[in-house]
């Protein structure tokens, strides 16, 4: 490792004390049956010599134990890999998302990290900065062949201080999901295209049902707020991630929060944002909330819970900065403590193969290979195309080891604003100063 063990252990202890906020773990999606795919470009895989004897590599992930994703992994894909590599066994371990970091950091501190993990994209810079990860652009001789076929946005989440420490495994973003029955009852004929449309549509929704709300969300964390901040033209930090002052408390970000505050006070945004009232999805199904923004993983979940209700989707409403939402997803990374790095890299290659990517697409995981996006399967999917369109403008969260703390600061600022304890400018001035201090450390 690049740093001393004491430094790493100290860092780990501090990190385990931090409550993180990030994209919710993806869950299953039933898609149409796959159709033949024409691969426009073939990746030439550098052969890995077969190990002398059977070895076992460990792969940690956050797929729900009973999800179709986990079933696809353990019942189809891992057996497929093991059949092609008879001397390599893959031990799959489910770790709940909320426990993942604590368990992982404890394993690293004990010198028993897994070979591979499916990492939330926002954890990669943090793990790389600790010196825990292998720089794949140095370790994999065929890295560039994978790099050039990946979507740039998801690929960028693996970059830290001059090297790529992982490769994208799956990707996603959020879109505007609307309740067509409520729109119809209010006389709204099409989903909102702009922020101004939201104001007009709120008036129509409230006129049809004074107890209804235009929009609901589950908090003020960055995953919720970033689409609004970016679409208003604001940001959390400068592009080089050296300071928040002038960005988080800049006029465009302040305008996004002022818009939120007005919509909240006017009864357009639901009180569940501050933890009061019916949860967003139940309220949506009960025709109390007219719209949400969320990802593709919610389709099968919503269909299972509310089979008589359908989701309708459009791009996120545009502001001065455009229609911008947030990139989610996971990367696959290799640990320096891996006892079988060559075999682990062979599994990485398999996970990025067309076969693996399309099998996972059947259960809700959007592929990260650009060549697969042109396949008939993806183009004819009932709801992937709107997410792929939104991905063209979606952005990744700030790639920095201190992101979890930054997210907590953003969350607290939003709470202070909506509770009326501080004006948007006051709350964001304080938040920007706190993040400046973090970045200066």
Tab-separated table of C-alpha atoms in Angstrom:
chain	number	residue	atom	x	y	z
A	1	UNK	CA	0.000	0.000	0.000
A	2	UNK	CA	1.065	3.578	-0.558
A	3	UNK	CA	0.485	4.604	3.014
A	4	UNK	CA	1.415	3.074	6.316
A	5	UNK	CA	-0.843	0.559	7.967
A	6	UNK	CA	-1.393	2.887	10.916
A	7	UNK	CA	-2.540	5.641	8.586
A	8	UNK	CA	-4.956	3.322	6.831
A	9	UNK	CA	-6.382	1.881	10.043
A	10	UNK	CA	-6.834	5.378	11.456
A	11	UNK	CA	-8.530	6.476	8.289
A	12	UNK	CA	-10.767	3.428	8.341
A	13	UNK	CA	-11.906	4.055	11.887
A	14	UNK	CA	-12.841	7.618	10.987
A	15	UNK	CA	-14.628	6.503	7.847
A	16	UNK	CA	-16.649	3.884	9.699
A	17	UNK	CA	-18.017	6.714	11.851
A	18	UNK	CA	-19.367	8.567	8.908
A	19	UNK	CA	-22.906	7.958	7.834
A	20	UNK	CA	-22.930	7.831	4.119
A	21	UNK	CA	-25.546	8.697	1.631
A	22	UNK	CA	-25.570	7.457	-1.877
A	23	UNK	CA	-27.621	5.895	-4.615
A	24	UNK	CA	-29.955	3.159	-3.450
A	25	UNK	CA	-28.944	-0.322	-4.371
A	26	UNK	CA	-30.339	-1.348	-7.686
A	27	UNK	CA	-32.964	-3.992	-7.696
A	28	UNK	CA	-34.389	-6.260	-10.241
A	29	UNK	CA	-36.024	-5.465	-13.468
A	30	UNK	CA	-37.777	-7.858	-15.705
A	31	UNK	CA	-37.085	-7.030	-19.304
A	32	UNK	CA	-37.994	-8.534	-22.623
A	33	UNK	CA	-36.324	-11.651	-23.881
A	34	UNK	CA	-32.931	-10.916	-25.416
A	35	UNK	CA	-32.625	-10.738	-29.146
A	36	UNK	CA	-29.473	-11.392	-31.142
A	37	UNK	CA	-26.957	-8.601	-30.746
A	38	UNK	CA	-24.558	-7.398	-33.370
A	39	UNK	CA	-21.290	-6.468	-31.688
A	40	UNK	CA	-19.603	-3.791	-33.735
A	41	UNK	CA	-16.292	-4.082	-32.006
A	42	UNK	CA	-14.635	-7.121	-30.498
A	43	UNK	CA	-12.419	-6.818	-27.458
A	44	UNK	CA	-9.259	-8.861	-27.772
A	45	UNK	CA	-8.749	-10.481	-24.396
A	46	UNK	CA	-5.247	-11.180	-23.268
A	47	UNK	CA	-5.259	-14.840	-22.198
A	48	UNK	CA	-4.630	-15.463	-18.529
A	49	UNK	CA	-2.622	-18.628	-17.890
A	50	UNK	CA	-4.692	-21.257	-16.135
A	51	UNK	CA	-3.745	-21.593	-12.450
A	52	UNK	CA	-1.860	-24.746	-11.482
A	53	UNK	CA	-4.615	-25.799	-9.116
A	54	UNK	CA	-8.127	-24.699	-8.228
A	55	UNK	CA	-8.298	-21.246	-6.639
A	56	UNK	CA	-11.225	-19.354	-5.185
A	57	UNK	CA	-11.780	-15.645	-5.666
A	58	UNK	CA	-14.214	-13.677	-3.531
A	59	UNK	CA	-16.697	-11.178	-4.957
A	60	UNK	CA	-18.674	-8.950	-2.618
A	61	UNK	CA	-21.741	-7.075	-3.821
A	62	UNK	CA	-24.968	-5.482	-2.605
A	63	UNK	CA	-27.537	-7.340	-4.670
A	64	UNK	CA	-30.490	-8.242	-2.521
A	65	UNK	CA	-30.273	-11.873	-1.431
A	66	UNK	CA	-33.613	-12.787	-3.016
A	67	UNK	CA	-33.413	-10.468	-6.017
A	68	UNK	CA	-33.438	-11.589	-9.652
A	69	UNK	CA	-30.011	-9.901	-9.976
A	70	UNK	CA	-28.476	-12.158	-7.345
A	71	UNK	CA	-30.228	-15.174	-8.818
A	72	UNK	CA	-28.860	-14.354	-12.270
A	73	UNK	CA	-25.362	-13.935	-10.828
A	74	UNK	CA	-25.157	-17.088	-8.744
A	75	UNK	CA	-27.312	-19.442	-10.822
A	76	UNK	CA	-26.360	-18.447	-14.360
A	77	UNK	CA	-23.331	-16.181	-14.695
A	78	UNK	CA	-20.928	-17.576	-12.116
A	79	UNK	CA	-21.580	-21.178	-13.274
A	80	UNK	CA	-20.964	-19.976	-16.846
A	81	UNK	CA	-17.623	-18.437	-15.814
A	82	UNK	CA	-16.593	-21.485	-13.795
A	83	UNK	CA	-17.399	-23.767	-16.717
A	84	UNK	CA	-15.076	-21.711	-18.907
A	85	UNK	CA	-12.431	-21.533	-16.149
A	86	UNK	CA	-12.512	-24.905	-14.365
A	87	UNK	CA	-9.658	-23.987	-12.011
A	88	UNK	CA	-11.267	-20.754	-10.808
A	89	UNK	CA	-14.147	-20.775	-8.340
A	90	UNK	CA	-16.064	-17.602	-7.497
A	91	UNK	CA	-17.401	-17.109	-3.991
A	92	UNK	CA	-20.247	-14.596	-4.103
A	93	UNK	CA	-21.076	-12.740	-0.877
A	94	UNK	CA	-24.136	-10.523	-0.422
A	95	UNK	CA	-23.527	-7.592	1.928
A	96	UNK	CA	-26.389	-5.148	2.616
A	97	UNK	CA	-25.602	-1.699	1.256
A	98	UNK	CA	-25.917	-0.013	4.648
A	99	UNK	CA	-23.329	-2.407	6.162
A	100	UNK	CA	-21.006	-2.646	3.186
A	101	UNK	CA	-18.479	0.073	3.993
A	102	UNK	CA	-18.144	-0.910	7.656
A	103	UNK	CA	-17.623	-4.563	6.794
A	104	UNK	CA	-15.249	-3.763	3.932
A	105	UNK	CA	-13.096	-1.367	5.966
A	106	UNK	CA	-12.875	-3.899	8.782
A	107	UNK	CA	-11.738	-6.551	6.276
A	108	UNK	CA	-9.097	-4.240	4.807
A	109	UNK	CA	-7.806	-3.340	8.253
A	110	UNK	CA	-7.562	-7.060	9.033
A	111	UNK	CA	-5.705	-7.799	5.805
A	112	UNK	CA	-8.494	-9.994	4.473
A	113	UNK	CA	-10.156	-7.807	1.837
A	114	UNK	CA	-12.104	-9.634	-0.879
A	115	UNK	CA	-10.504	-10.019	-4.291
A	116	UNK	CA	-13.240	-7.995	-6.002
A	117	UNK	CA	-16.232	-5.902	-5.060
A	118	UNK	CA	-19.111	-4.356	-6.922
A	119	UNK	CA	-18.539	-0.866	-5.570
A	120	UNK	CA	-20.885	2.075	-5.482
A	121	UNK	CA	-19.310	4.501	-7.925
A	122	UNK	CA	-18.839	7.124	-5.245
A	123	UNK	CA	-16.669	4.861	-3.068
A	124	UNK	CA	-13.922	4.294	-5.664
A	125	UNK	CA	-11.928	7.539	-5.126
A	126	UNK	CA	-12.072	6.969	-1.390
A	127	UNK	CA	-10.740	3.405	-1.655
A	128	UNK	CA	-8.122	4.440	-4.216
A	129	UNK	CA	-6.924	7.298	-2.012
A	130	UNK	CA	-6.475	4.831	0.843
A	131	UNK	CA	-4.134	2.804	-1.346
A	132	UNK	CA	-6.426	-0.241	-1.157
A	133	UNK	CA	-7.076	-0.706	-4.889
A	134	UNK	CA	-5.054	-1.956	-7.832
A	135	UNK	CA	-4.689	0.583	-10.655
A	136	UNK	CA	-6.256	-1.456	-13.429
A	137	UNK	CA	-4.776	0.731	-16.166
A	138	UNK	CA	-1.375	-0.499	-14.972
A	139	UNK	CA	-2.282	-4.096	-14.106
A	140	UNK	CA	-4.444	-5.068	-17.096
A	141	UNK	CA	-2.497	-5.109	-20.388
A	142	UNK	CA	-5.785	-4.939	-22.309
A	143	UNK	CA	-7.265	-2.141	-20.158
A	144	UNK	CA	-7.379	0.380	-23.017
A	145	UNK	CA	-9.509	-1.961	-25.109
A	146	UNK	CA	-12.166	-1.885	-22.403
A	147	UNK	CA	-11.712	1.805	-21.699
A	148	UNK	CA	-12.606	2.829	-25.234
A	149	UNK	CA	-15.926	0.945	-25.311
A	150	UNK	CA	-17.232	2.206	-21.956
A	151	UNK	CA	-19.627	5.145	-21.534
A	152	UNK	CA	-17.387	8.083	-20.560
A	153	UNK	CA	-19.507	9.149	-17.578
A	154	UNK	CA	-19.463	5.816	-15.746
A	155	UNK	CA	-15.809	5.293	-16.727
A	156	UNK	CA	-14.866	8.639	-15.162
A	157	UNK	CA	-16.027	7.459	-11.753
A	158	UNK	CA	-13.015	5.118	-11.645
A	159	UNK	CA	-10.409	7.843	-12.206
A	160	UNK	CA	-8.386	9.194	-9.341
A	161	UNK	CA	-5.086	11.098	-9.432
A	162	UNK	CA	-3.881	9.902	-12.810
A	163	UNK	CA	-5.072	6.299	-12.836
A	164	UNK	CA	-8.183	4.178	-13.309
A	165	UNK	CA	-8.831	1.999	-10.271
A	166	UNK	CA	-11.781	0.078	-11.659
A	167	UNK	CA	-14.111	-0.352	-14.594
A	168	UNK	CA	-17.846	0.339	-14.822
A	169	UNK	CA	-20.043	-2.680	-14.158
A	170	UNK	CA	-23.526	-1.229	-14.528
A	171	UNK	CA	-24.949	2.238	-14.832
A	172	UNK	CA	-28.182	4.144	-14.363
A	173	UNK	CA	-29.690	7.552	-13.904
A	174	UNK	CA	-33.049	8.978	-12.860
A	175	UNK	CA	-35.848	10.392	-15.009
A	176	UNK	CA	-39.111	12.207	-14.329
A	177	UNK	CA	-41.838	9.685	-13.436
A	178	UNK	CA	-45.380	10.978	-13.522
A	179	UNK	CA	-48.851	9.843	-12.484
A	180	UNK	CA	-50.881	10.005	-15.675
A	181	UNK	CA	-54.220	9.597	-13.895
A	182	UNK	CA	-53.516	12.689	-11.793
A	183	UNK	CA	-52.250	14.601	-14.820
A	184	UNK	CA	-55.407	13.701	-16.753
A	185	UNK	CA	-57.656	14.721	-13.858
A	186	UNK	CA	-55.869	18.083	-13.718
A	187	UNK	CA	-56.082	18.608	-17.489
A	188	UNK	CA	-52.317	18.309	-17.951
A	189	UNK	CA	-51.662	16.916	-21.409
A	190	UNK	CA	-47.910	16.343	-21.326
A	191	UNK	CA	-45.106	15.989	-18.782
A	192	UNK	CA	-43.170	19.124	-17.781
A	193	UNK	CA	-40.355	20.206	-20.059
A	194	UNK	CA	-39.151	23.162	-18.003
A	195	UNK	CA	-39.076	24.396	-14.422
A	196	UNK	CA	-41.703	26.977	-15.362
A	197	UNK	CA	-43.968	24.118	-16.428
A	198	UNK	CA	-43.739	22.732	-12.908
A	199	UNK	CA	-45.164	25.915	-11.435
A	200	UNK	CA	-48.132	25.859	-13.824
A	201	UNK	CA	-48.719	22.138	-13.316
A	202	UNK	CA	-48.719	22.527	-9.551
A	203	UNK	CA	-51.560	25.028	-9.815
A	204	UNK	CA	-53.534	22.573	-11.946
A	205	UNK	CA	-52.873	19.641	-9.599
A	206	UNK	CA	-53.909	21.658	-6.512
A	207	UNK	CA	-57.034	22.889	-8.275
A	208	UNK	CA	-58.093	19.313	-9.040
A	209	UNK	CA	-57.235	18.082	-5.522
A	210	UNK	CA	-56.103	20.596	-2.870
A	211	UNK	CA	-54.618	17.773	-0.782
A	212	UNK	CA	-52.404	16.497	-3.605
A	213	UNK	CA	-48.779	17.420	-4.281
A	214	UNK	CA	-46.910	17.875	-7.520
A	215	UNK	CA	-43.671	16.217	-6.388
A	216	UNK	CA	-42.300	14.056	-3.588
A	217	UNK	CA	-38.815	12.901	-2.614
A	218	UNK	CA	-37.233	11.117	0.315
A	219	UNK	CA	-34.966	13.855	1.648
A	220	UNK	CA	-32.572	16.643	0.785
A	221	UNK	CA	-29.439	14.582	0.196
A	222	UNK	CA	-27.279	15.178	-2.839
A	223	UNK	CA	-28.796	12.276	-4.792
A	224	UNK	CA	-32.094	14.195	-4.616
A	225	UNK	CA	-30.788	17.752	-4.933
A	226	UNK	CA	-28.070	17.477	-7.595
A	227	UNK	CA	-30.460	17.214	-10.576
A	228	UNK	CA	-32.087	20.464	-9.471
A	229	UNK	CA	-28.779	22.209	-8.758
A	230	UNK	CA	-27.261	21.181	-12.104
A	231	UNK	CA	-30.411	21.879	-14.115
A	232	UNK	CA	-30.492	25.396	-12.670
A	233	UNK	CA	-26.852	25.768	-13.775
A	234	UNK	CA	-25.263	25.480	-10.335
A	235	UNK	CA	-22.793	23.035	-8.855
A	236	UNK	CA	-21.259	21.853	-5.600
A	237	UNK	CA	-17.629	22.753	-6.367
A	238	UNK	CA	-15.396	24.073	-9.104
A	239	UNK	CA	-14.426	21.543	-11.829
A	240	UNK	CA	-11.115	20.757	-10.132
A	241	UNK	CA	-12.870	20.109	-6.805
A	242	UNK	CA	-10.729	22.629	-4.937
A	243	UNK	CA	-13.448	24.841	-3.442
A	244	UNK	CA	-17.209	25.110	-2.950
A	245	UNK	CA	-17.370	28.852	-2.367
A	246	UNK	CA	-18.735	30.540	-5.447
A	247	UNK	CA	-20.427	27.325	-6.568
A	248	UNK	CA	-22.516	25.784	-3.782
A	249	UNK	CA	-23.387	29.283	-2.581
A	250	UNK	CA	-23.318	30.819	-6.059
A	251	UNK	CA	-26.405	32.493	-7.540
A	252	UNK	CA	-27.470	29.536	-9.694
A	253	UNK	CA	-27.334	27.001	-6.861
A	254	UNK	CA	-29.075	29.464	-4.554
A	255	UNK	CA	-31.785	29.874	-7.216
A	256	UNK	CA	-32.368	26.101	-7.213
A	257	UNK	CA	-32.891	26.070	-3.449
A	258	UNK	CA	-35.084	29.190	-3.576
A	259	UNK	CA	-37.248	27.384	-6.143
A	260	UNK	CA	-37.492	24.374	-3.860
A	261	UNK	CA	-38.362	26.544	-0.856
A	262	UNK	CA	-41.138	28.336	-2.737
A	263	UNK	CA	-42.588	25.074	-4.075
A	264	UNK	CA	-42.448	23.573	-0.580
A	265	UNK	CA	-44.165	26.561	1.028
A	266	UNK	CA	-46.820	26.610	-1.715
A	267	UNK	CA	-47.714	22.986	-1.050
A	268	UNK	CA	-46.364	21.782	-4.383
A	269	UNK	CA	-43.591	19.637	-2.859
A	270	UNK	CA	-44.712	17.086	-0.264
A	271	UNK	CA	-43.804	17.249	3.462
A	272	UNK	CA	-42.358	13.741	3.205
A	273	UNK	CA	-39.184	15.493	2.051
A	274	UNK	CA	-38.678	16.436	5.704
A	275	UNK	CA	-39.892	13.045	6.910
A	276	UNK	CA	-43.569	13.794	7.475
A	277	UNK	CA	-46.443	12.056	5.697
A	278	UNK	CA	-46.802	9.142	3.309
A	279	UNK	CA	-43.692	7.741	1.640
A	280	UNK	CA	-43.186	8.809	-1.986
A	281	UNK	CA	-44.131	5.547	-3.705
A	282	UNK	CA	-47.218	4.844	-1.618
A	283	UNK	CA	-48.362	8.428	-2.109
A	284	UNK	CA	-47.767	8.108	-5.839
A	285	UNK	CA	-49.819	4.897	-6.007
A	286	UNK	CA	-52.612	6.480	-3.976
A	287	UNK	CA	-52.854	9.486	-6.333
A	288	UNK	CA	-51.521	11.869	-3.697
A	289	UNK	CA	-48.197	12.645	-5.421
A	290	UNK	CA	-48.215	13.491	-9.130
A	291	UNK	CA	-44.529	12.960	-9.868
A	292	UNK	CA	-41.177	11.662	-8.618
A	293	UNK	CA	-37.767	11.209	-10.135
A	294	UNK	CA	-36.178	7.809	-9.864
A	295	UNK	CA	-34.298	5.050	-11.646
A	296	UNK	CA	-35.017	1.927	-13.694
A	297	UNK	CA	-34.727	-0.359	-10.688
A	298	UNK	CA	-38.090	0.972	-9.428
A	299	UNK	CA	-40.131	-0.429	-12.329
A	300	UNK	CA	-40.239	-4.065	-11.144
A	301	UNK	CA	-40.544	-3.035	-7.504
A	302	UNK	CA	-43.439	-0.686	-8.219
A	303	UNK	CA	-45.143	-3.200	-10.493
A	304	UNK	CA	-44.923	-5.885	-7.810
A	305	UNK	CA	-46.308	-3.626	-5.079
A	306	UNK	CA	-48.883	-1.756	-7.136
A	307	UNK	CA	-49.820	-3.972	-10.098
A	308	UNK	CA	-52.773	-1.790	-11.095
A	309	UNK	CA	-50.683	1.357	-11.467
A	310	UNK	CA	-48.289	2.208	-14.287
A	311	UNK	CA	-45.250	4.476	-14.427
A	312	UNK	CA	-44.897	7.059	-17.192
A	313	UNK	CA	-41.534	8.678	-17.828
A	314	UNK	CA	-40.005	11.755	-19.409
A	315	UNK	CA	-36.730	13.657	-19.217
A	316	UNK	CA	-36.077	15.714	-16.099
A	317	UNK	CA	-37.477	19.268	-16.491
A	318	UNK	CA	-34.893	21.654	-17.897
A	319	UNK	CA	-33.665	24.840	-16.306
A	320	UNK	CA	-30.985	27.311	-17.370
A	321	UNK	CA	-28.405	24.517	-17.140
A	322	UNK	CA	-30.414	22.045	-19.221
A	323	UNK	CA	-32.055	18.749	-18.288
A	324	UNK	CA	-29.480	17.096	-16.085
A	325	UNK	CA	-29.807	14.194	-13.703
A	326	UNK	CA	-27.310	12.169	-11.716
A	327	UNK	CA	-25.354	9.107	-12.818
A	328	UNK	CA	-25.643	6.111	-10.540
A	329	UNK	CA	-24.389	2.593	-10.822
A	330	UNK	CA	-21.515	0.447	-9.722
A	331	UNK	CA	-17.919	-0.254	-10.666
A	332	UNK	CA	-15.889	-3.425	-10.280
A	333	UNK	CA	-12.579	-2.977	-8.456
A	334	UNK	CA	-9.652	-5.221	-7.498
A	335	UNK	CA	-7.957	-5.041	-4.091
A	336	UNK	CA	-4.215	-5.082	-3.516
A	337	UNK	CA	-4.801	-7.707	-0.833
A	338	UNK	CA	-6.154	-10.109	-3.465
A	339	UNK	CA	-4.342	-13.433	-3.338
A	340	UNK	CA	-5.320	-14.232	-6.931
A	341	UNK	CA	-5.208	-10.975	-8.909
A	342	UNK	CA	-4.777	-12.599	-12.324
A	343	UNK	CA	-7.812	-14.830	-11.818
A	344	UNK	CA	-9.782	-11.879	-10.419
A	345	UNK	CA	-8.963	-9.822	-13.516
A	346	UNK	CA	-10.203	-12.692	-15.645
A	347	UNK	CA	-13.555	-12.405	-13.859
A	348	UNK	CA	-13.543	-8.638	-14.536
A	349	UNK	CA	-13.166	-9.392	-18.249
A	350	UNK	CA	-16.048	-11.841	-18.052
A	351	UNK	CA	-18.238	-9.277	-16.216
A	352	UNK	CA	-17.670	-6.826	-19.072
A	353	UNK	CA	-18.418	-9.346	-21.805
A	354	UNK	CA	-21.554	-8.907	-23.952
A	355	UNK	CA	-22.984	-12.128	-22.526
A	356	UNK	CA	-22.708	-10.993	-18.913
A	357	UNK	CA	-23.869	-7.442	-19.606
A	358	UNK	CA	-26.978	-8.517	-21.530
A	359	UNK	CA	-27.918	-11.166	-18.982
A	360	UNK	CA	-27.796	-8.514	-16.269
A	361	UNK	CA	-29.812	-6.179	-18.489
A	362	UNK	CA	-32.614	-8.730	-18.283
A	363	UNK	CA	-32.831	-8.054	-14.544
A	364	UNK	CA	-32.567	-4.265	-14.537
A	365	UNK	CA	-28.860	-3.450	-14.947
A	366	UNK	CA	-28.157	-0.997	-17.769
A	367	UNK	CA	-25.011	-2.091	-19.674
A	368	UNK	CA	-21.905	0.073	-19.646
A	369	UNK	CA	-20.679	-0.906	-23.127
A	370	UNK	CA	-21.585	1.620	-25.811
A	371	UNK	CA	-21.735	-1.065	-28.495
A	372	UNK	CA	-24.572	-2.864	-26.674
A	373	UNK	CA	-26.706	0.262	-26.529
A	374	UNK	CA	-27.266	-0.083	-30.271
A	375	UNK	CA	-28.538	-3.622	-29.896
A	376	UNK	CA	-32.162	-4.422	-30.715
A	377	UNK	CA	-32.629	-5.604	-27.156
A	378	UNK	CA	-31.789	-2.217	-25.671
A	379	UNK	CA	-33.555	-0.131	-28.317
A	380	UNK	CA	-36.782	-2.147	-27.999
A	381	UNK	CA	-36.804	-2.307	-24.231
A	382	UNK	CA	-40.037	-0.854	-22.731
A	383	UNK	CA	-38.297	1.785	-20.598
A	384	UNK	CA	-34.496	1.694	-21.017
A	385	UNK	CA	-34.502	4.167	-23.961
A	386	UNK	CA	-35.662	7.155	-21.834
A	387	UNK	CA	-32.929	6.413	-19.299
A	388	UNK	CA	-30.342	6.129	-22.065
A	389	UNK	CA	-31.486	9.486	-23.404
A	390	UNK	CA	-31.177	11.070	-19.947
A	391	UNK	CA	-27.726	9.504	-19.528
A	392	UNK	CA	-26.462	11.655	-22.390
A	393	UNK	CA	-26.573	14.706	-20.098
A	394	UNK	CA	-26.377	13.112	-16.657
A	395	UNK	CA	-23.388	13.845	-14.456
A	396	UNK	CA	-21.509	11.855	-11.836
A	397	UNK	CA	-21.325	13.039	-8.249
A	398	UNK	CA	-18.152	14.723	-7.073
A	399	UNK	CA	-15.304	12.236	-7.244
A	400	UNK	CA	-13.498	12.911	-3.981
A	401	UNK	CA	-12.633	10.812	-0.908
A	402	UNK	CA	-14.495	13.327	1.271
A	403	UNK	CA	-17.709	13.055	-0.743
A	404	UNK	CA	-19.633	11.315	2.044
A	405	UNK	CA	-18.961	14.243	4.379
A	406	UNK	CA	-19.792	16.723	1.614
A	407	UNK	CA	-23.088	14.944	1.019
A	408	UNK	CA	-23.923	15.197	4.711
A	409	UNK	CA	-23.261	18.950	4.624
A	410	UNK	CA	-25.499	19.378	1.562
A	411	UNK	CA	-28.240	17.338	3.240
A	412	UNK	CA	-28.136	19.458	6.394
A	413	UNK	CA	-28.245	22.706	4.409
A	414	UNK	CA	-31.392	21.573	2.620
A	415	UNK	CA	-33.044	20.695	5.904
A	416	UNK	CA	-32.237	24.104	7.405
A	417	UNK	CA	-33.676	25.843	4.347
A	418	UNK	CA	-36.951	23.923	4.185
A	419	UNK	CA	-37.480	24.204	7.933
A	420	UNK	CA	-37.104	27.965	7.580
A	421	UNK	CA	-34.214	28.137	10.016
A	422	UNK	CA	-31.918	29.813	7.489
A	423	UNK	CA	-32.354	31.492	4.134
A	424	UNK	CA	-30.947	29.587	1.139
A	425	UNK	CA	-28.047	32.035	0.907
A	426	UNK	CA	-27.232	31.773	4.627
A	427	UNK	CA	-27.387	27.971	4.689
A	428	UNK	CA	-25.356	27.569	1.501
A	429	UNK	CA	-22.726	30.110	2.612
A	430	UNK	CA	-22.140	28.025	5.718
A	431	UNK	CA	-22.189	24.752	3.757
A	432	UNK	CA	-19.696	26.101	1.204
A	433	UNK	CA	-17.330	27.182	3.984
A	434	UNK	CA	-17.545	23.724	5.579
A	435	UNK	CA	-16.778	21.985	2.277
A	436	UNK	CA	-13.932	24.434	1.564
A	437	UNK	CA	-12.404	23.364	4.868
A	438	UNK	CA	-12.778	19.691	3.919
A	439	UNK	CA	-11.137	20.218	0.541
A	440	UNK	CA	-8.303	22.171	2.113
A	441	UNK	CA	-7.308	19.341	4.420
